[in-house]
mmCIF file with all atom_site columns, C-alpha atoms in Angstrom:
data_model
loop_
_atom_site.group_PDB
_atom_site.id
_atom_site.type_symbol
_atom_site.label_atom_id
_atom_site.label_alt_id
_atom_site.label_comp_id
_atom_site.label_asym_id
_atom_site.label_entity_id
_atom_site.label_seq_id
_atom_site.pdbx_PDB_ins_code
_atom_site.Cartn_x
_atom_site.Cartn_y
_atom_site.Cartn_z
_atom_site.occupancy
_atom_site.B_iso_or_equiv
_atom_site.pdbx_formal_charge
_atom_site.auth_seq_id
_atom_site.auth_comp_id
_atom_site.auth_asym_id
_atom_site.auth_atom_id
_atom_site.pdbx_PDB_model_num
ATOM 1   C CA . UNK Y 1 1   ? -9.445  50.353 -67.376 1.00 0.00 ? 1229 UNK Y CA 1
ATOM 2   C CA . UNK Y 1 2   ? -7.339  51.926 -64.638 1.00 0.00 ? 1230 UNK Y CA 1
ATOM 3   C CA . UNK Y 1 3   ? -6.728  50.493 -61.224 1.00 0.00 ? 1231 UNK Y CA 1
ATOM 4   C CA . UNK Y 1 4   ? -7.771  52.314 -58.099 1.00 0.00 ? 1232 UNK Y CA 1
ATOM 5   C CA . UNK Y 1 5   ? -4.947  54.187 -56.424 1.00 0.00 ? 1233 UNK Y CA 1
ATOM 6   C CA . UNK Y 1 6   ? -3.419  52.432 -53.474 1.00 0.00 ? 1234 UNK Y CA 1
ATOM 7   C CA . UNK Y 1 7   ? -3.605  54.130 -50.129 1.00 0.00 ? 1235 UNK Y CA 1
ATOM 8   C CA . UNK Y 1 8   ? -0.553  53.924 -47.945 1.00 0.00 ? 1236 UNK Y CA 1
ATOM 9   C CA . UNK Y 1 9   ? -1.772  53.719 -44.349 1.00 0.00 ? 1237 UNK Y CA 1
ATOM 10  C CA . UNK Y 1 10  ? 1.580   55.079 -43.197 1.00 0.00 ? 1238 UNK Y CA 1
ATOM 11  C CA . UNK Y 1 11  ? 3.371   54.233 -40.022 1.00 0.00 ? 1239 UNK Y CA 1
ATOM 12  C CA . UNK Y 1 12  ? 2.031   56.953 -37.740 1.00 0.00 ? 1240 UNK Y CA 1
ATOM 13  C CA . UNK Y 1 13  ? 0.794   56.261 -34.252 1.00 0.00 ? 1241 UNK Y CA 1
ATOM 14  C CA . UNK Y 1 14  ? -2.930  56.597 -33.587 1.00 0.00 ? 1242 UNK Y CA 1
ATOM 15  C CA . UNK Y 1 15  ? -3.918  59.495 -31.332 1.00 0.00 ? 1243 UNK Y CA 1
ATOM 16  C CA . UNK Y 1 16  ? -3.918  58.897 -27.602 1.00 0.00 ? 1244 UNK Y CA 1
ATOM 17  C CA . UNK Y 1 17  ? -7.656  59.307 -27.068 1.00 0.00 ? 1245 UNK Y CA 1
ATOM 18  C CA . UNK Y 1 18  ? -7.433  58.902 -23.301 1.00 0.00 ? 1246 UNK Y CA 1
ATOM 19  C CA . UNK Y 1 19  ? -4.992  61.806 -23.149 1.00 0.00 ? 1247 UNK Y CA 1
ATOM 20  C CA . UNK Y 1 20  ? -7.323  63.904 -25.320 1.00 0.00 ? 1248 UNK Y CA 1
ATOM 21  C CA . UNK Y 1 21  ? -10.290 62.999 -23.131 1.00 0.00 ? 1249 UNK Y CA 1
ATOM 22  C CA . UNK Y 1 22  ? -8.437  64.119 -20.010 1.00 0.00 ? 1250 UNK Y CA 1
ATOM 23  C CA . UNK Y 1 23  ? -7.246  67.395 -21.593 1.00 0.00 ? 1251 UNK Y CA 1
ATOM 24  C CA . UNK Y 1 24  ? -8.511  70.797 -20.465 1.00 0.00 ? 1252 UNK Y CA 1
ATOM 25  C CA . UNK Y 1 25  ? -9.853  71.720 -23.912 1.00 0.00 ? 1253 UNK Y CA 1
ATOM 26  C CA . UNK Y 1 26  ? -11.908 68.512 -24.132 1.00 0.00 ? 1254 UNK Y CA 1
ATOM 27  C CA . UNK Y 1 27  ? -13.221 69.234 -20.637 1.00 0.00 ? 1255 UNK Y CA 1
ATOM 28  C CA . UNK Y 1 28  ? -14.285 72.705 -21.818 1.00 0.00 ? 1256 UNK Y CA 1
ATOM 29  C CA . UNK Y 1 29  ? -16.042 71.168 -24.813 1.00 0.00 ? 1257 UNK Y CA 1
ATOM 30  C CA . UNK Y 1 30  ? -17.846 68.664 -22.603 1.00 0.00 ? 1258 UNK Y CA 1
ATOM 31  C CA . UNK Y 1 31  ? -18.831 71.387 -20.127 1.00 0.00 ? 1259 UNK Y CA 1
ATOM 32  C CA . UNK Y 1 32  ? -20.140 73.656 -22.920 1.00 0.00 ? 1260 UNK Y CA 1
ATOM 33  C CA . UNK Y 1 33  ? -22.281 70.809 -24.243 1.00 0.00 ? 1261 UNK Y CA 1
ATOM 34  C CA . UNK Y 1 34  ? -23.586 69.640 -20.877 1.00 0.00 ? 1262 UNK Y CA 1
ATOM 35  C CA . UNK Y 1 35  ? -24.342 73.110 -19.530 1.00 0.00 ? 1263 UNK Y CA 1
ATOM 36  C CA . UNK Y 1 36  ? -26.648 73.642 -22.498 1.00 0.00 ? 1264 UNK Y CA 1
ATOM 37  C CA . UNK Y 1 37  ? -28.081 70.207 -23.216 1.00 0.00 ? 1265 UNK Y CA 1
ATOM 38  C CA . UNK Y 1 38  ? -28.834 68.893 -19.732 1.00 0.00 ? 1266 UNK Y CA 1
ATOM 39  C CA . UNK Y 1 39  ? -30.910 71.822 -18.380 1.00 0.00 ? 1267 UNK Y CA 1
ATOM 40  C CA . UNK Y 1 40  ? -32.787 72.140 -21.659 1.00 0.00 ? 1268 UNK Y CA 1
ATOM 41  C CA . UNK Y 1 41  ? -33.519 68.423 -21.722 1.00 0.00 ? 1269 UNK Y CA 1
ATOM 42  C CA . UNK Y 1 42  ? -34.824 68.488 -18.147 1.00 0.00 ? 1270 UNK Y CA 1
ATOM 43  C CA . UNK Y 1 43  ? -36.987 71.533 -18.925 1.00 0.00 ? 1271 UNK Y CA 1
ATOM 44  C CA . UNK Y 1 44  ? -38.459 69.922 -22.034 1.00 0.00 ? 1272 UNK Y CA 1
ATOM 45  C CA . UNK Y 1 45  ? -39.196 66.617 -20.290 1.00 0.00 ? 1273 UNK Y CA 1
ATOM 46  C CA . UNK Y 1 46  ? -40.933 68.495 -17.464 1.00 0.00 ? 1274 UNK Y CA 1
ATOM 47  C CA . UNK Y 1 47  ? -42.934 70.517 -19.996 1.00 0.00 ? 1275 UNK Y CA 1
ATOM 48  C CA . UNK Y 1 48  ? -43.971 67.292 -21.728 1.00 0.00 ? 1276 UNK Y CA 1
ATOM 49  C CA . UNK Y 1 49  ? -44.926 65.632 -18.423 1.00 0.00 ? 1277 UNK Y CA 1
ATOM 50  C CA . UNK Y 1 50  ? -47.017 68.658 -17.435 1.00 0.00 ? 1278 UNK Y CA 1
ATOM 51  C CA . UNK Y 1 51  ? -48.910 68.260 -20.704 1.00 0.00 ? 1279 UNK Y CA 1
ATOM 52  C CA . UNK Y 1 52  ? -49.467 64.540 -20.075 1.00 0.00 ? 1280 UNK Y CA 1
ATOM 53  C CA . UNK Y 1 53  ? -50.563 65.101 -16.459 1.00 0.00 ? 1281 UNK Y CA 1
ATOM 54  C CA . UNK Y 1 54  ? -52.937 67.896 -17.484 1.00 0.00 ? 1282 UNK Y CA 1
ATOM 55  C CA . UNK Y 1 55  ? -54.369 65.668 -20.203 1.00 0.00 ? 1283 UNK Y CA 1
ATOM 56  C CA . UNK Y 1 56  ? -54.919 62.870 -17.693 1.00 0.00 ? 1284 UNK Y CA 1
ATOM 57  C CA . UNK Y 1 57  ? -56.153 64.740 -14.643 1.00 0.00 ? 1285 UNK Y CA 1
ATOM 58  C CA . UNK Y 1 58  ? -57.398 68.160 -15.770 1.00 0.00 ? 1286 UNK Y CA 1
ATOM 59  C CA . UNK Y 1 59  ? -59.830 67.243 -18.521 1.00 0.00 ? 1287 UNK Y CA 1
ATOM 60  C CA . UNK Y 1 60  ? -62.084 70.194 -17.808 1.00 0.00 ? 1288 UNK Y CA 1
ATOM 61  C CA . UNK Y 1 61  ? -59.235 72.676 -18.112 1.00 0.00 ? 1289 UNK Y CA 1
ATOM 62  C CA . UNK Y 1 62  ? -57.881 71.039 -21.253 1.00 0.00 ? 1290 UNK Y CA 1
ATOM 63  C CA . UNK Y 1 63  ? -61.359 71.126 -22.830 1.00 0.00 ? 1291 UNK Y CA 1
ATOM 64  C CA . UNK Y 1 64  ? -61.638 74.886 -22.291 1.00 0.00 ? 1292 UNK Y CA 1
ATOM 65  C CA . UNK Y 1 65  ? -62.253 76.559 -25.635 1.00 0.00 ? 1293 UNK Y CA 1
ATOM 66  C CA . UNK Y 1 66  ? -59.692 79.138 -26.686 1.00 0.00 ? 1294 UNK Y CA 1
ATOM 67  C CA . UNK Y 1 67  ? -61.073 80.208 -30.060 1.00 0.00 ? 1295 UNK Y CA 1
ATOM 68  C CA . UNK Y 1 68  ? -63.811 78.537 -32.064 1.00 0.00 ? 1296 UNK Y CA 1
ATOM 69  C CA . UNK Y 1 69  ? -63.239 74.786 -31.910 1.00 0.00 ? 1297 UNK Y CA 1
ATOM 70  C CA . UNK Y 1 70  ? -59.699 75.129 -30.575 1.00 0.00 ? 1298 UNK Y CA 1
ATOM 71  C CA . UNK Y 1 71  ? -59.267 74.102 -26.965 1.00 0.00 ? 1299 UNK Y CA 1
ATOM 72  C CA . UNK Y 1 72  ? -56.385 74.346 -24.495 1.00 0.00 ? 1300 UNK Y CA 1
ATOM 73  C CA . UNK Y 1 73  ? -55.309 70.744 -25.150 1.00 0.00 ? 1301 UNK Y CA 1
ATOM 74  C CA . UNK Y 1 74  ? -54.938 71.401 -28.878 1.00 0.00 ? 1302 UNK Y CA 1
ATOM 75  C CA . UNK Y 1 75  ? -52.995 74.626 -28.328 1.00 0.00 ? 1303 UNK Y CA 1
ATOM 76  C CA . UNK Y 1 76  ? -50.647 72.985 -25.809 1.00 0.00 ? 1304 UNK Y CA 1
ATOM 77  C CA . UNK Y 1 77  ? -50.213 69.984 -28.112 1.00 0.00 ? 1305 UNK Y CA 1
ATOM 78  C CA . UNK Y 1 78  ? -49.166 72.247 -30.970 1.00 0.00 ? 1306 UNK Y CA 1
ATOM 79  C CA . UNK Y 1 79  ? -46.888 74.094 -28.555 1.00 0.00 ? 1307 UNK Y CA 1
ATOM 80  C CA . UNK Y 1 80  ? -45.092 70.782 -27.934 1.00 0.00 ? 1308 UNK Y CA 1
ATOM 81  C CA . UNK Y 1 81  ? -44.179 70.602 -31.632 1.00 0.00 ? 1309 UNK Y CA 1
ATOM 82  C CA . UNK Y 1 82  ? -43.180 74.259 -31.784 1.00 0.00 ? 1310 UNK Y CA 1
ATOM 83  C CA . UNK Y 1 83  ? -41.021 73.825 -28.679 1.00 0.00 ? 1311 UNK Y CA 1
ATOM 84  C CA . UNK Y 1 84  ? -39.296 70.798 -30.197 1.00 0.00 ? 1312 UNK Y CA 1
ATOM 85  C CA . UNK Y 1 85  ? -38.350 72.695 -33.353 1.00 0.00 ? 1313 UNK Y CA 1
ATOM 86  C CA . UNK Y 1 86  ? -37.246 75.769 -31.379 1.00 0.00 ? 1314 UNK Y CA 1
ATOM 87  C CA . UNK Y 1 87  ? -34.986 73.633 -29.185 1.00 0.00 ? 1315 UNK Y CA 1
ATOM 88  C CA . UNK Y 1 88  ? -33.453 71.945 -32.243 1.00 0.00 ? 1316 UNK Y CA 1
ATOM 89  C CA . UNK Y 1 89  ? -32.823 75.342 -33.864 1.00 0.00 ? 1317 UNK Y CA 1
ATOM 90  C CA . UNK Y 1 90  ? -31.419 76.794 -30.636 1.00 0.00 ? 1318 UNK Y CA 1
ATOM 91  C CA . UNK Y 1 91  ? -29.112 73.797 -30.156 1.00 0.00 ? 1319 UNK Y CA 1
ATOM 92  C CA . UNK Y 1 92  ? -27.811 73.999 -33.727 1.00 0.00 ? 1320 UNK Y CA 1
ATOM 93  C CA . UNK Y 1 93  ? -26.945 77.673 -33.168 1.00 0.00 ? 1321 UNK Y CA 1
ATOM 94  C CA . UNK Y 1 94  ? -25.261 76.826 -29.856 1.00 0.00 ? 1322 UNK Y CA 1
ATOM 95  C CA . UNK Y 1 95  ? -23.293 73.999 -31.452 1.00 0.00 ? 1323 UNK Y CA 1
ATOM 96  C CA . UNK Y 1 96  ? -22.158 76.168 -34.371 1.00 0.00 ? 1324 UNK Y CA 1
ATOM 97  C CA . UNK Y 1 97  ? -21.013 78.984 -32.078 1.00 0.00 ? 1325 UNK Y CA 1
ATOM 98  C CA . UNK Y 1 98  ? -19.630 77.168 -29.044 1.00 0.00 ? 1326 UNK Y CA 1
ATOM 99  C CA . UNK Y 1 99  ? -19.125 73.448 -29.693 1.00 0.00 ? 1327 UNK Y CA 1
ATOM 100 C CA . UNK Y 1 100 ? -17.964 73.141 -33.293 1.00 0.00 ? 1328 UNK Y CA 1
ATOM 101 C CA . UNK Y 1 101 ? -14.996 75.548 -32.998 1.00 0.00 ? 1329 UNK Y CA 1
ATOM 102 C CA . UNK Y 1 102 ? -13.748 73.729 -29.898 1.00 0.00 ? 1330 UNK Y CA 1
ATOM 103 C CA . UNK Y 1 103 ? -14.210 70.323 -31.495 1.00 0.00 ? 1331 UNK Y CA 1
ATOM 104 C CA . UNK Y 1 104 ? -12.446 71.502 -34.655 1.00 0.00 ? 1332 UNK Y CA 1
ATOM 105 C CA . UNK Y 1 105 ? -9.487  72.762 -32.594 1.00 0.00 ? 1333 UNK Y CA 1
ATOM 106 C CA . UNK Y 1 106 ? -9.181  69.371 -30.895 1.00 0.00 ? 1334 UNK Y CA 1
ATOM 107 C CA . UNK Y 1 107 ? -9.477  67.574 -34.233 1.00 0.00 ? 1335 UNK Y CA 1
ATOM 108 C CA . UNK Y 1 108 ? -6.828  69.804 -35.828 1.00 0.00 ? 1336 UNK Y CA 1
ATOM 109 C CA . UNK Y 1 109 ? -4.452  69.192 -32.945 1.00 0.00 ? 1337 UNK Y CA 1
ATOM 110 C CA . UNK Y 1 110 ? -4.987  65.447 -33.254 1.00 0.00 ? 1338 UNK Y CA 1
ATOM 111 C CA . UNK Y 1 111 ? -4.445  65.466 -37.007 1.00 0.00 ? 1339 UNK Y CA 1
ATOM 112 C CA . UNK Y 1 112 ? -1.311  67.606 -36.673 1.00 0.00 ? 1340 UNK Y CA 1
ATOM 113 C CA . UNK Y 1 113 ? 0.089   65.134 -34.148 1.00 0.00 ? 1341 UNK Y CA 1
ATOM 114 C CA . UNK Y 1 114 ? -0.687  62.195 -36.425 1.00 0.00 ? 1342 UNK Y CA 1
#
């Protein structure tokens, strides 16, 4: 039976996270995230609230048949799910293109300094 290798924690200083947080590149990362996530979140919440308000106060409109037994409420309800998946897909593309490279650059700089 062999013993597990010992890990030497070293004597390096931990990164100065406050300095990183106040850096220009972290500010760019934060701005890239917020400029995408906040407007999209507000738009989705409004879209959801419109659906809830229509369901509560526009019963006649929501009961309007679209095709066969499908009514407006059912179509808009399914659209909520489709919208959720589209937003998740869109965000993952945005993160891969704009956020991940910036975060990786910050991480590499931190690891190089450590």
